[in-house]
Tab-separated table of C-alpha atoms and ligand atoms in Angstrom:
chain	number	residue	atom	x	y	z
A	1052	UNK	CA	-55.817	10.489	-15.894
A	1053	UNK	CA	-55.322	13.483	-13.382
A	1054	UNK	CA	-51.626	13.672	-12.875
A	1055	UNK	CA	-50.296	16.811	-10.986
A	1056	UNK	CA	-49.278	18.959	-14.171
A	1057	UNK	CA	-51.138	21.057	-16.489
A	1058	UNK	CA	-51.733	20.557	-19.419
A	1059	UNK	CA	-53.812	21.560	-22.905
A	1060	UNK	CA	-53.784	21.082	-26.397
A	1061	UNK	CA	-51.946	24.176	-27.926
A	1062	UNK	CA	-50.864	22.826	-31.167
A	1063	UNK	CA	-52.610	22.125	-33.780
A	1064	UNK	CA	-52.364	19.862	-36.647
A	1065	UNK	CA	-53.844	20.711	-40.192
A	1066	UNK	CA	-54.058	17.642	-42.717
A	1067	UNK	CA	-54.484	18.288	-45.739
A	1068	UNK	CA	-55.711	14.979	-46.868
A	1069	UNK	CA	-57.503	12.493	-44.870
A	1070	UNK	CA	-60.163	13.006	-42.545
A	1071	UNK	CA	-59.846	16.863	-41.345
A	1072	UNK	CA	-58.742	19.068	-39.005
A	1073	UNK	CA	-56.884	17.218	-36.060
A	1074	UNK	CA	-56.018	19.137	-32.762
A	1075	UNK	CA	-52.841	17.594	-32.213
A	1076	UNK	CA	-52.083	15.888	-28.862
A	1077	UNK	CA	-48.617	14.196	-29.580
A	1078	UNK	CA	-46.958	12.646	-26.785
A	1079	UNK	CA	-44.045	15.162	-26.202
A	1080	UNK	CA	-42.000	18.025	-27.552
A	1081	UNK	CA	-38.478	20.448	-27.471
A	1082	UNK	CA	-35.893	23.069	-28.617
A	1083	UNK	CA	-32.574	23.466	-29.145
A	1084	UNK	CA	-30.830	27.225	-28.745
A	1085	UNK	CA	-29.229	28.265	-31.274
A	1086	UNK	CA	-25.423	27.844	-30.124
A	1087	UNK	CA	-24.277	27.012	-27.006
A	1088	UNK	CA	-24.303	30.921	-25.007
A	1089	UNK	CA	-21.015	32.808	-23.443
A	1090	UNK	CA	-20.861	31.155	-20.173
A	1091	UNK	CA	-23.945	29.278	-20.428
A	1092	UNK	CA	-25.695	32.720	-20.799
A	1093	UNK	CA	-27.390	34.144	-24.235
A	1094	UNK	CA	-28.255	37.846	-24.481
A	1095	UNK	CA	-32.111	37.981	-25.843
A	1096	UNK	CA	-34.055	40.581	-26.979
A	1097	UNK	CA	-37.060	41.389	-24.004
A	1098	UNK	CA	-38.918	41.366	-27.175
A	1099	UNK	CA	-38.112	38.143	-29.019
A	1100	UNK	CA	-39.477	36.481	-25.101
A	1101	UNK	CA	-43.101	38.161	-25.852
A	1102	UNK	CA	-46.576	36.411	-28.385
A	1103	UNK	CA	-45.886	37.619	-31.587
A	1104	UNK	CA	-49.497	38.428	-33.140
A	1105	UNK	CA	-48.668	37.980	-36.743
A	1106	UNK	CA	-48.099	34.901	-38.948
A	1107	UNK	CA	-44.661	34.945	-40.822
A	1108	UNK	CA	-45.117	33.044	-44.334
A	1109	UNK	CA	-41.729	32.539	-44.638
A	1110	UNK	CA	-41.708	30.620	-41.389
A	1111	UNK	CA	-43.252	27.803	-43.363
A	1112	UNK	CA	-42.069	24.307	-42.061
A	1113	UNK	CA	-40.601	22.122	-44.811
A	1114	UNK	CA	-42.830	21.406	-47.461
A	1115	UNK	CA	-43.007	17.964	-46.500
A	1116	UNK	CA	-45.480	16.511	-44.041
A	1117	UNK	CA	-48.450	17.574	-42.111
A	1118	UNK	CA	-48.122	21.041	-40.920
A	1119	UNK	CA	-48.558	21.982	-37.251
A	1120	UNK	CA	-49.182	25.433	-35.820
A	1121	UNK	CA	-49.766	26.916	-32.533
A	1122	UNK	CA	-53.791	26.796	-31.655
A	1123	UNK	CA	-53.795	30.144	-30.269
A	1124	UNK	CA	-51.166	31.696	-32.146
A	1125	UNK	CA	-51.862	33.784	-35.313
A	1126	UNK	CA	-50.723	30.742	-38.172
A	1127	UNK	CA	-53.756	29.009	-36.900
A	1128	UNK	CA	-56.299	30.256	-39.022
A	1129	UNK	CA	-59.133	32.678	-37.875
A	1130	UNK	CA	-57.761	31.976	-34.298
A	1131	UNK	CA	-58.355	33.866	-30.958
A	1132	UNK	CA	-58.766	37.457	-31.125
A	1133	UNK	CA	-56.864	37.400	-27.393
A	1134	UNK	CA	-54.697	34.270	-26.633
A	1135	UNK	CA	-55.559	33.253	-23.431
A	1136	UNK	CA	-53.047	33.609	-20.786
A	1137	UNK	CA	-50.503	30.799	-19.939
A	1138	UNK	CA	-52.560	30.409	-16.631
A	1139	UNK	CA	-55.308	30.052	-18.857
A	1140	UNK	CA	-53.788	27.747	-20.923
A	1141	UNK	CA	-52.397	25.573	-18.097
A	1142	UNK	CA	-55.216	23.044	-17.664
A	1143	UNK	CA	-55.022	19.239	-16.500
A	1144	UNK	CA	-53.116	16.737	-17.947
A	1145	UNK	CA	-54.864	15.008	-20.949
A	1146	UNK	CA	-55.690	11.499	-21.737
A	1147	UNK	CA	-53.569	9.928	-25.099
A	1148	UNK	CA	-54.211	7.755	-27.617
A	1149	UNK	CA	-57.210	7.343	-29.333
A	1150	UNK	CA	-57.920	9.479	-32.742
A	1151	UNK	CA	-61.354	10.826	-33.391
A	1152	UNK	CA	-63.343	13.160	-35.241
A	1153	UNK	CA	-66.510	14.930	-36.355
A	1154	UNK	CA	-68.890	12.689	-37.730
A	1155	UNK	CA	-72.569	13.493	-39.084
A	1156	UNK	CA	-75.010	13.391	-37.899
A	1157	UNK	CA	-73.774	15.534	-35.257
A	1158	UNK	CA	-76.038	16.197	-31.772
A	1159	UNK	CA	-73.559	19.138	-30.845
A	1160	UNK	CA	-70.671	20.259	-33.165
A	1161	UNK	CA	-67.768	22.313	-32.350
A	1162	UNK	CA	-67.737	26.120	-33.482
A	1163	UNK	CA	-66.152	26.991	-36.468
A	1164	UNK	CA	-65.593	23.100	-37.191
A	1165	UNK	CA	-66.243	22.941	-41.328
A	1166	UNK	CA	-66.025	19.616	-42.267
A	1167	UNK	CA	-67.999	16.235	-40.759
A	1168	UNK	CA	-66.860	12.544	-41.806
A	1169	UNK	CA	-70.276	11.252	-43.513
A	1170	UNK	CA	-70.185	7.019	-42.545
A	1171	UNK	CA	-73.650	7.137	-44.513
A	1172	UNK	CA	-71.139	7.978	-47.676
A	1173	UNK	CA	-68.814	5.823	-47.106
A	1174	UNK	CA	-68.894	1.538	-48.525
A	1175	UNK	CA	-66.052	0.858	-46.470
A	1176	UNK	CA	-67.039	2.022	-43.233
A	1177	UNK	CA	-68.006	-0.389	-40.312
A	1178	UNK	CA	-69.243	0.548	-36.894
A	1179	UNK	CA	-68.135	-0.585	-33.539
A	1180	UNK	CA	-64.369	-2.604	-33.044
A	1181	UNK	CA	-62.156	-3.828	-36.177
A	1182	UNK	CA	-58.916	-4.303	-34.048
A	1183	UNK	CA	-60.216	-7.269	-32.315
A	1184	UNK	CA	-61.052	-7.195	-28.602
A	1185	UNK	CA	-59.832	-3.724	-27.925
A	1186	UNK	CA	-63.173	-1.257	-27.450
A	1187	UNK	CA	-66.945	-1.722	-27.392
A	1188	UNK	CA	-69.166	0.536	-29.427
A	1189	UNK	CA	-68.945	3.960	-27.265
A	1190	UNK	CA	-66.513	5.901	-26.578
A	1191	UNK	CA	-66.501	9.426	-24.327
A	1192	UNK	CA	-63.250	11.320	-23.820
A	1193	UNK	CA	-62.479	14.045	-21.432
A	1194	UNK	CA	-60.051	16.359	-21.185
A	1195	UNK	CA	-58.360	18.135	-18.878
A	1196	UNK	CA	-59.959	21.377	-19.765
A	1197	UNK	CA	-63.450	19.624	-19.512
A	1198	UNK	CA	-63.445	19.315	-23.207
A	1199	UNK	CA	-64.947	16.451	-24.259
A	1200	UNK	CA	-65.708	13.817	-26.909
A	1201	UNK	CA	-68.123	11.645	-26.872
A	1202	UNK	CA	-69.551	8.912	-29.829
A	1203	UNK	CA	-69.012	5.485	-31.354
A	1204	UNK	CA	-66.042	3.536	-32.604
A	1205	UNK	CA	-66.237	3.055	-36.344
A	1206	UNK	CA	-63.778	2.183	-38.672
A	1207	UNK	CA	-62.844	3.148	-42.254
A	1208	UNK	CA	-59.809	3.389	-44.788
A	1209	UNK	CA	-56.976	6.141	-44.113
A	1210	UNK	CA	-55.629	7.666	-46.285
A	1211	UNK	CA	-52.955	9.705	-45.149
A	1212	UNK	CA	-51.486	10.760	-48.654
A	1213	UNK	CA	-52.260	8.895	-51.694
A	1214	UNK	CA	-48.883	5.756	-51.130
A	1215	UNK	CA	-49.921	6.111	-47.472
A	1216	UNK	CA	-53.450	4.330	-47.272
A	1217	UNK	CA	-54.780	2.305	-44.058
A	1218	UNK	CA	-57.093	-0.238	-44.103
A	1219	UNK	CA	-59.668	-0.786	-41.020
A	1220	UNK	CA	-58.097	2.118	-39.334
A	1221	UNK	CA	-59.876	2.135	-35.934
A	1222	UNK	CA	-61.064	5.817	-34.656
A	1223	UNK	CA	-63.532	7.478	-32.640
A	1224	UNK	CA	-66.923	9.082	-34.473
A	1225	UNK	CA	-68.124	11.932	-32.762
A	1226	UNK	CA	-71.169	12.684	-32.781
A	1227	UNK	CA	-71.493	15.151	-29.025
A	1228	UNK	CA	-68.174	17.551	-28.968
A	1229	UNK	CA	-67.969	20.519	-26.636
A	1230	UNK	CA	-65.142	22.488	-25.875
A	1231	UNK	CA	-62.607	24.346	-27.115
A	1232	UNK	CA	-60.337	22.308	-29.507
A	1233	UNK	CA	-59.391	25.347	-31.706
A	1234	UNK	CA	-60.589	26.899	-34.168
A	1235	UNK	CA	-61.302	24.958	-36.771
A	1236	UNK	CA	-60.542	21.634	-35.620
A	1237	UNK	CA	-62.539	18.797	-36.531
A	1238	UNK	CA	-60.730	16.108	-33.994
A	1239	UNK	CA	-57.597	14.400	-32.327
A	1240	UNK	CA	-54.716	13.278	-33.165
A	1241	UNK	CA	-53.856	10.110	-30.696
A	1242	UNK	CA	-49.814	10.179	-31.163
A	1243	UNK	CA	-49.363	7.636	-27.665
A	1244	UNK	CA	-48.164	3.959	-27.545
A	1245	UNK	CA	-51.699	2.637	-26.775
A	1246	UNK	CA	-52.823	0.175	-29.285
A	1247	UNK	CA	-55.683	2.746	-31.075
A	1248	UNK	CA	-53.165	5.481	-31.794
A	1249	UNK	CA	-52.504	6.531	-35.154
A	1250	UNK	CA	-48.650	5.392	-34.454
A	1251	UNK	CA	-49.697	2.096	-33.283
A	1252	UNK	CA	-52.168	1.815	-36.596
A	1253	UNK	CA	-49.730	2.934	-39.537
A	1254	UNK	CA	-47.385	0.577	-37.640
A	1255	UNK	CA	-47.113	-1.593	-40.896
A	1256	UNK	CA	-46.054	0.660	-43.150
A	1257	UNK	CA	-44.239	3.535	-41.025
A	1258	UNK	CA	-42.658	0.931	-38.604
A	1259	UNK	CA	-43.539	3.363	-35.529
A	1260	UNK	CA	-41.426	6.319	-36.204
A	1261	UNK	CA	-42.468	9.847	-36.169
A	1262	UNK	CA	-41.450	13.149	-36.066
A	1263	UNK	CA	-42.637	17.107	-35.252
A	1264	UNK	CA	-41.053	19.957	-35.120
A	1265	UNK	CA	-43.361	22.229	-32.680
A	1266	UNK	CA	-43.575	25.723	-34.077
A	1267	UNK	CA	-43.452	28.954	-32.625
A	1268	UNK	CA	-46.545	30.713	-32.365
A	1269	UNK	CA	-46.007	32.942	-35.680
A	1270	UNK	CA	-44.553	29.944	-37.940
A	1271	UNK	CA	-45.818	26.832	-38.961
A	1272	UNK	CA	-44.033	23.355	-38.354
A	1273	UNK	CA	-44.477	19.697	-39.247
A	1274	UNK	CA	-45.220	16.237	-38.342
A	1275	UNK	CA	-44.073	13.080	-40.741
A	1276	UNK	CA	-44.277	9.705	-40.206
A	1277	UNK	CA	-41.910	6.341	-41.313
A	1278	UNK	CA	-39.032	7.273	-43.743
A	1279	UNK	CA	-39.656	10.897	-44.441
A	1280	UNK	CA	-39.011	11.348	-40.460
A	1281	UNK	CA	-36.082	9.256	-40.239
A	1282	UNK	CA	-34.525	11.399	-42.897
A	1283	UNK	CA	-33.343	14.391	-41.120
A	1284	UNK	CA	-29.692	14.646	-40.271
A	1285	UNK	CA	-27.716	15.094	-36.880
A	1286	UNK	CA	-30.163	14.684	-33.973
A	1287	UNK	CA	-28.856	12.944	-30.321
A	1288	UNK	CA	-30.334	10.147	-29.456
A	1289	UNK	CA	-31.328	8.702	-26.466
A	1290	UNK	CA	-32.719	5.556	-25.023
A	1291	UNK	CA	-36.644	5.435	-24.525
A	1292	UNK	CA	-37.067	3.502	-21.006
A	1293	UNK	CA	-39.439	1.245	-19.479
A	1294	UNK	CA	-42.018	3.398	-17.518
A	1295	UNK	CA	-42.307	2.290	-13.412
A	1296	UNK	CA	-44.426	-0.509	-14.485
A	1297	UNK	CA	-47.800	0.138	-11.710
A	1298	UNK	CA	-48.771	3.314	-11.740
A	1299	UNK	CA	-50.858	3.176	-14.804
A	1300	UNK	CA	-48.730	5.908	-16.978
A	1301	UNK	CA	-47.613	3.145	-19.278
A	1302	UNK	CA	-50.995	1.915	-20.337
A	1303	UNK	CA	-51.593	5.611	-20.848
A	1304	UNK	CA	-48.991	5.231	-23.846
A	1305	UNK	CA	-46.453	7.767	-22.401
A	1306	UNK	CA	-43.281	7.607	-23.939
A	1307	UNK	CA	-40.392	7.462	-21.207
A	1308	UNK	CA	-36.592	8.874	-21.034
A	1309	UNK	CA	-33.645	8.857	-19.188
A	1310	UNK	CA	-33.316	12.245	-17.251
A	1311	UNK	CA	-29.604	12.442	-15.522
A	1312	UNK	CA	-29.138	16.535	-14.347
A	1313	UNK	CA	-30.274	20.063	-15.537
A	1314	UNK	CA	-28.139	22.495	-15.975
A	1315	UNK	CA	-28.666	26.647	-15.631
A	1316	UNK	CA	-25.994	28.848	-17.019
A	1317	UNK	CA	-23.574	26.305	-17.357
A	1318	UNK	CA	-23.466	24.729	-13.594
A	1319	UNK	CA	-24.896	21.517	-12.736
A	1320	UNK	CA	-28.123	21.349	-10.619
A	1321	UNK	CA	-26.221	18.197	-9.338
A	1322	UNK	CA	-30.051	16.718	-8.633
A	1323	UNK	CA	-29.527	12.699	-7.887
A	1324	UNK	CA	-30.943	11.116	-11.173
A	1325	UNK	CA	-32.907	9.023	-9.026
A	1326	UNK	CA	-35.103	11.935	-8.402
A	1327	UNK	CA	-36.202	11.591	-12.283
A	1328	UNK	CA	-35.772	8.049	-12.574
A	1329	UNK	CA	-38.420	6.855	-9.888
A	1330	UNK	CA	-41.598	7.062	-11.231
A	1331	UNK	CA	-39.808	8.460	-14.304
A	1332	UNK	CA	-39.454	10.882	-17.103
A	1333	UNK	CA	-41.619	11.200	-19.794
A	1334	UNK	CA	-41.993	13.332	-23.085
A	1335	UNK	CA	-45.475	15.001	-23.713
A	1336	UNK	CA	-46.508	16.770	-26.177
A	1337	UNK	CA	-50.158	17.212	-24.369
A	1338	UNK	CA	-48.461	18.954	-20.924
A	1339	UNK	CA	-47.629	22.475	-21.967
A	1340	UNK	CA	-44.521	23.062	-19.852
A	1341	UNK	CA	-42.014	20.646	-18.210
A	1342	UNK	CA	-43.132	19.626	-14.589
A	1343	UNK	CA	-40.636	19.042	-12.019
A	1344	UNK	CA	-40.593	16.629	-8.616
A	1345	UNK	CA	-40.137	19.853	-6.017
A	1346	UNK	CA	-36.567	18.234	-5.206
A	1347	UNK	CA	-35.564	19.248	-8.685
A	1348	UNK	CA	-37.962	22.588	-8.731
A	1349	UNK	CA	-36.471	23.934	-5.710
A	1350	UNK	CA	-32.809	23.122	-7.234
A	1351	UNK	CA	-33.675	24.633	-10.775
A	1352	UNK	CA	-35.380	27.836	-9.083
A	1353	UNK	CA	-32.187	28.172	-6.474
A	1354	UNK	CA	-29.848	28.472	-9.535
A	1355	UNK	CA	-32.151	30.456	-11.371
A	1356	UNK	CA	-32.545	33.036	-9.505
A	1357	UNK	CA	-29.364	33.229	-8.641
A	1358	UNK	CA	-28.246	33.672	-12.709
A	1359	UNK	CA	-30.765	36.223	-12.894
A	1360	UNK	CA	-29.534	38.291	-9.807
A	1361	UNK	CA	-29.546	41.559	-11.336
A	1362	UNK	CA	-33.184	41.606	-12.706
A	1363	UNK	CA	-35.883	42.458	-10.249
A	1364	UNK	CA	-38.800	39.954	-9.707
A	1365	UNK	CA	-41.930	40.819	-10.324
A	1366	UNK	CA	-44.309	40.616	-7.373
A	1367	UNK	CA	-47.905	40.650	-6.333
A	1368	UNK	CA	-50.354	39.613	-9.258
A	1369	UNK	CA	-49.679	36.257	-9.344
A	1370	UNK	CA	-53.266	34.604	-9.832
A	1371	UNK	CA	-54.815	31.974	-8.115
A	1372	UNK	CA	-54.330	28.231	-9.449
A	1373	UNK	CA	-50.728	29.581	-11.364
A	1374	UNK	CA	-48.308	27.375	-10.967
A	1375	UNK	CA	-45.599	29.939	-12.890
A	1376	UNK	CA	-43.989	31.429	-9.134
A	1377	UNK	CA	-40.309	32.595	-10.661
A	1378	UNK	CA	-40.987	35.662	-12.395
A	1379	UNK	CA	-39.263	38.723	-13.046
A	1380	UNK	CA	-40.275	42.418	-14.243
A	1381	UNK	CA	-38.571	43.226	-17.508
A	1382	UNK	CA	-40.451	46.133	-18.703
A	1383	UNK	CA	-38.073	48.719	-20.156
A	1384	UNK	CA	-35.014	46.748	-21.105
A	1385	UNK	CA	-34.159	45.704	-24.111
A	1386	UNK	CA	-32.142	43.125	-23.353
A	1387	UNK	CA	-32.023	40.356	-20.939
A	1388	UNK	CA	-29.062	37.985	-20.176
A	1389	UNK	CA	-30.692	34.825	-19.534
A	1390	UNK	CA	-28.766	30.968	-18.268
A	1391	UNK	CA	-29.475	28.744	-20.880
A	1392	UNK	CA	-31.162	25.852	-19.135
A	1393	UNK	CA	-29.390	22.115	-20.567
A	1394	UNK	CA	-31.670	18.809	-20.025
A	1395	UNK	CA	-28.880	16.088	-19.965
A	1396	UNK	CA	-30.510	12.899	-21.195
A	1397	UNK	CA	-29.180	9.589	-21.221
A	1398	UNK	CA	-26.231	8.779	-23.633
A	1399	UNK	CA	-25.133	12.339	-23.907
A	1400	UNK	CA	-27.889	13.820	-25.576
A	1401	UNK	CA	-28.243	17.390	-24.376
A	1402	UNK	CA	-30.975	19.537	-24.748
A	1403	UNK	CA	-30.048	23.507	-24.871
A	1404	UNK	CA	-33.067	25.819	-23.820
A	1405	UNK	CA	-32.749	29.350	-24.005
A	1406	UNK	CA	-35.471	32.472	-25.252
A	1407	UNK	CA	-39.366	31.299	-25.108
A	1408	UNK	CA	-38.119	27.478	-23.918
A	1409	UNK	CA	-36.508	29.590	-20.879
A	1410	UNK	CA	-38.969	31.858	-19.961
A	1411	UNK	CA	-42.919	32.407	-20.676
A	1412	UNK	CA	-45.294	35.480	-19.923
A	1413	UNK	CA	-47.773	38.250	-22.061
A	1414	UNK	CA	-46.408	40.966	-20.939
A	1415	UNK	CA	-43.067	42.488	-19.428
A	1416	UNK	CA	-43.664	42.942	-16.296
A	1417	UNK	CA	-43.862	39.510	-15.968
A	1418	UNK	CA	-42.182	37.255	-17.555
A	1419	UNK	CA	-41.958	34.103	-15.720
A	1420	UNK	CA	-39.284	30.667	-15.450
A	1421	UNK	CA	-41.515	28.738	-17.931
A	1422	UNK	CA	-40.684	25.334	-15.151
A	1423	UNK	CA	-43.381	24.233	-12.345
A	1424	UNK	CA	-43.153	22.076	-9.230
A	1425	UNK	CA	-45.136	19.076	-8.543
A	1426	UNK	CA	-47.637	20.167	-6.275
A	1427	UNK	CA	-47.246	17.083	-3.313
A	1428	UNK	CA	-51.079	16.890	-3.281
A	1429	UNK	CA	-51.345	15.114	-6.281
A	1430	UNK	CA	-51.287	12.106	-8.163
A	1431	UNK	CA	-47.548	11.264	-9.321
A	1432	UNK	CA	-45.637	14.494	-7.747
A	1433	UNK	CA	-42.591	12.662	-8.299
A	1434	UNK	CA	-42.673	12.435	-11.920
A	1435	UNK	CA	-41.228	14.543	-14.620
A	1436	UNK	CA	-43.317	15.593	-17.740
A	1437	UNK	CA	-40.878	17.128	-20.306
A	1438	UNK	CA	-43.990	19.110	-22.160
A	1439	UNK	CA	-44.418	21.319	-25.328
A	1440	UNK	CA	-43.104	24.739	-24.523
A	1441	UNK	CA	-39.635	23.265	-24.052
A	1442	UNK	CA	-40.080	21.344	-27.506
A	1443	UNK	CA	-40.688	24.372	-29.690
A	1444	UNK	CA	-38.823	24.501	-32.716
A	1445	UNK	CA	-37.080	21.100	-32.069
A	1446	UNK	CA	-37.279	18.323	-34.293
A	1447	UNK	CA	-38.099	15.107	-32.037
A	1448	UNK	CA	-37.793	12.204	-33.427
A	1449	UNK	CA	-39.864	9.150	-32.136
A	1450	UNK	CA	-38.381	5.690	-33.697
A	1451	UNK	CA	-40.245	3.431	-31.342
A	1452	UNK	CA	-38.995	0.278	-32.194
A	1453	UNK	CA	-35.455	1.492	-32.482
A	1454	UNK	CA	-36.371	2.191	-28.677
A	1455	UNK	CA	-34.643	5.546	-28.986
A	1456	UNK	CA	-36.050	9.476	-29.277
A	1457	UNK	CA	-33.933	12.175	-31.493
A	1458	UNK	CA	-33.244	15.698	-30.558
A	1459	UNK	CA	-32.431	18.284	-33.349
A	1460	UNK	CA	-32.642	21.265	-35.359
A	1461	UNK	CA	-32.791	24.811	-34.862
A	1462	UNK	CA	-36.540	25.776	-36.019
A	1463	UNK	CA	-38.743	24.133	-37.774
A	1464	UNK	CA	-38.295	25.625	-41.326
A	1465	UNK	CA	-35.561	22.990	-42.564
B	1179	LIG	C1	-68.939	10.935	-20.233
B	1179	LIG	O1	-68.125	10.820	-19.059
B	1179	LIG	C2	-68.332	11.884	-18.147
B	1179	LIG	C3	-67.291	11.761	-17.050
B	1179	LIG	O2	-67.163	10.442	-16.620
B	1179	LIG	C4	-69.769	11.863	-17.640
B	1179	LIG	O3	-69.986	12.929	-16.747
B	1179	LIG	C5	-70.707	12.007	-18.833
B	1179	LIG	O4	-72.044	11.875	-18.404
B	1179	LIG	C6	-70.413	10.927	-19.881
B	1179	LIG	N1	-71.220	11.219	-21.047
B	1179	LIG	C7	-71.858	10.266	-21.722
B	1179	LIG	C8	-72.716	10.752	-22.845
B	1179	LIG	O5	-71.766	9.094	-21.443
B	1180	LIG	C1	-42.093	47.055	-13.572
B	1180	LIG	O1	-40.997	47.954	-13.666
B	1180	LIG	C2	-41.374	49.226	-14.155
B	1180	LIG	C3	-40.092	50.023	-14.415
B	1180	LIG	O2	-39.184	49.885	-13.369
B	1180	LIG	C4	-42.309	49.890	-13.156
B	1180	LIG	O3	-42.691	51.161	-13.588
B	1180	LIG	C5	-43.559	49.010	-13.031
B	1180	LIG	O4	-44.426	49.514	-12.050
B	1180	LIG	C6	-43.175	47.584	-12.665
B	1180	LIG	N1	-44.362	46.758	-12.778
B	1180	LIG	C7	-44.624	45.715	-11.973
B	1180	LIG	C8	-45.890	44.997	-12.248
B	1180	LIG	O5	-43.891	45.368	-11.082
């Protein structure tokens, strides 16, 4: 489904167990600052806002669960040489739900992919549908960065860790891949609400509740599923919503949430909530950063610019097709006093953004409000995608049938 944001896979999931490699498309992601700033203002290193190239060990997400790491950061394994640009890495939105991976034999493999699921090897495998009356035998997925998938539905036992094992667990086989998925990865995650995703198909034993922590690009977090999730202490909840019912983003399997105001350095955008109610808000791990109605853009960029007075903006080199427009030139400070930027959800969870969830560039010179506008052209400009880069280093906490989403943490190594 084109909707009007960009968006990519940039994490990455690495299971240990199971099948493989998974790129990870979850539905949604966040971060919390560390305490709440003088003034609604934190002073951050110029540094601390640029891609760290190294991996940091001791960044290691709890030991518990499957760990997660950026795909083009430098935990990801043999990686990118050059991470691509955020304009680069702003694609098109990308479709949820279903899980698939390699399978043998293969007409066209991805590079660097190691491993292939062998049905041929397998007694319990069957091919086509075992969740009746959901798919036919074919499937063909397509991303919004013209990757694509494309094979047959089998189905075979999952075993996610040896007490976590999955009968007739429905996923895609694919046997024609192209694109870049990362290095190393050997298929998708489908984290949605649609009836094929892996939350919809552990259902029985982990009751639809999930959690990540997204990582920064230089440590490594975590996703865990059922009771292992639930056990993390003091998030904020608040109430997932019913989507707007006919536009199609429901059977998509978005999750959706109660957006009331944003704030920048302590002051209320005062933005009517309506403007994020109507089609909605939703969390998406899959959209790389959070996607305004213009309404709320043109609000958020007012005030930001406003907090960031004394910095000069950086102008001229903006490239074609970047949606980043609020960008300042940084190069030889040390310091920069950013506004901490507060998502107030519903029931008084609030969401404190400051650092990399604030602002997003390679270099300097230009280090851009990490925020776009809808652009009116296209599908759904008035919705609001809360995506990844705000999510990083936040635990989220998806308890579906408690109808509610968590917000915690400080990093993902707790
Ligand atoms: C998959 O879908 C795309 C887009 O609809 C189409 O261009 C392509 O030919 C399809 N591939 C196969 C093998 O069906
Ligand atoms: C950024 O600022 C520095 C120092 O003031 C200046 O030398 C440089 O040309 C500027 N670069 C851009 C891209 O504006």
């Amino acid at each position: 489904m084109a909707i009007l944001c960009p968006s990519t896979a940039i994490y990455h999931l690495l299971f240990s167990s199971l099948l493989l490699f998974f790129s990870c498309y979850v539905s949604g992601i966040p971060i919390y600052g560390a305490e709440e700033g003088k003034d609604g203002f934190h002073s951050t290193p110029v540094s601390s806002l640029l891609p760290k190239n190294k991996c940091s060990a001791s960044a290691r997400g709890g030991s518990q669960g499957l760990p997660i790491t950026q795909k083009y950061g430098p935990c990801s394994g043999s990686g990118h040489s050059q991470p691509p640009s955020p304009q680069e890495i702003l694609a098109e939105m990308n479709p949820d739900s279903i899980t698939w991976t390699q399978c043998k034999p293969c007409v066209r493999c991805l590079k660097d992919s190691h491993r292939h699921f062998d049905p041929s090897a397998s007694l319990t495998y069957s091919l086509g549908s075992c969740i009746p009356s959901t798919v036919g035998n074919t499937y063909n997925m397509t991303y919004g960065d013209k990757s694509t998938s494309v094979g047959n539905y089998g189905c075979d036992t999952m075993t996610l860790e040896p007490s976590d094992v999955f009968p007739k667990f429905q996923f895609g086989c694919g046997r024609n891949n192209e694109g870049d998925f990362g290095s190393g990865a050997d298929g998708m995650l489908g984290l949605g609400q649609g009836q094929l995703s892996t939350v919809s198909q552990t259902a029985s034993k982990f009751k639809k509740v999930f959690s990540y922590c997204l990582p920064e690009e230089d440590s490594i977090g975590s996703l865990l599923f059922g009771e292992k999730a639930t056990s993390q202490s003091s998030l904020k909840f608040t109430s997932l919503v019913n989507g707007p019912g006919t536009s199609g983003l429901e059977e998509s399997g978005y999750y959706f949430v109660k957006l009331l105001d944003i704030s920048v350095g302590n002051k209320r955008l005062n933005v009517p909530s309506s403007v994020f109610a109507s089609p909605g808000t939703i969390i998406d791990s899959g959209t790389v950063i959070t996607c305004l109605p213009q309404r709320a853009y043109s609000a958020l960029t007012a005030a930001f610019k406003k907090a960031m007075a004394k910095y000069p903006l950086s102008n001229g080199r903006r490239k074609k097709g970047d949606i980043l427009d609020t960008c300042y030139n940084l190069s030889g400070r040390k310091d920069v006093l950013l506004p901490e930027i507060v998502l107030h959800f519903g029931e008084g969870a609030d969401v404190r953004l400051n650092g990399k969830r604030v602002i997003w560039g390679n270099d300097a010179s230009r280090l851009c409000l990490a925020f776009a506008g809808n652009s009116k052209s296209t599908m759904n400009s008035e919705l609001t995608i809360i995506g990844n880069r705000q999510q990083v280093s936040l635990t989220v906490l998806y308890d579906i049938q408690g109808g509610r989403i968590g917000f915690g943490g400080n990093g993902c190594s707790k």
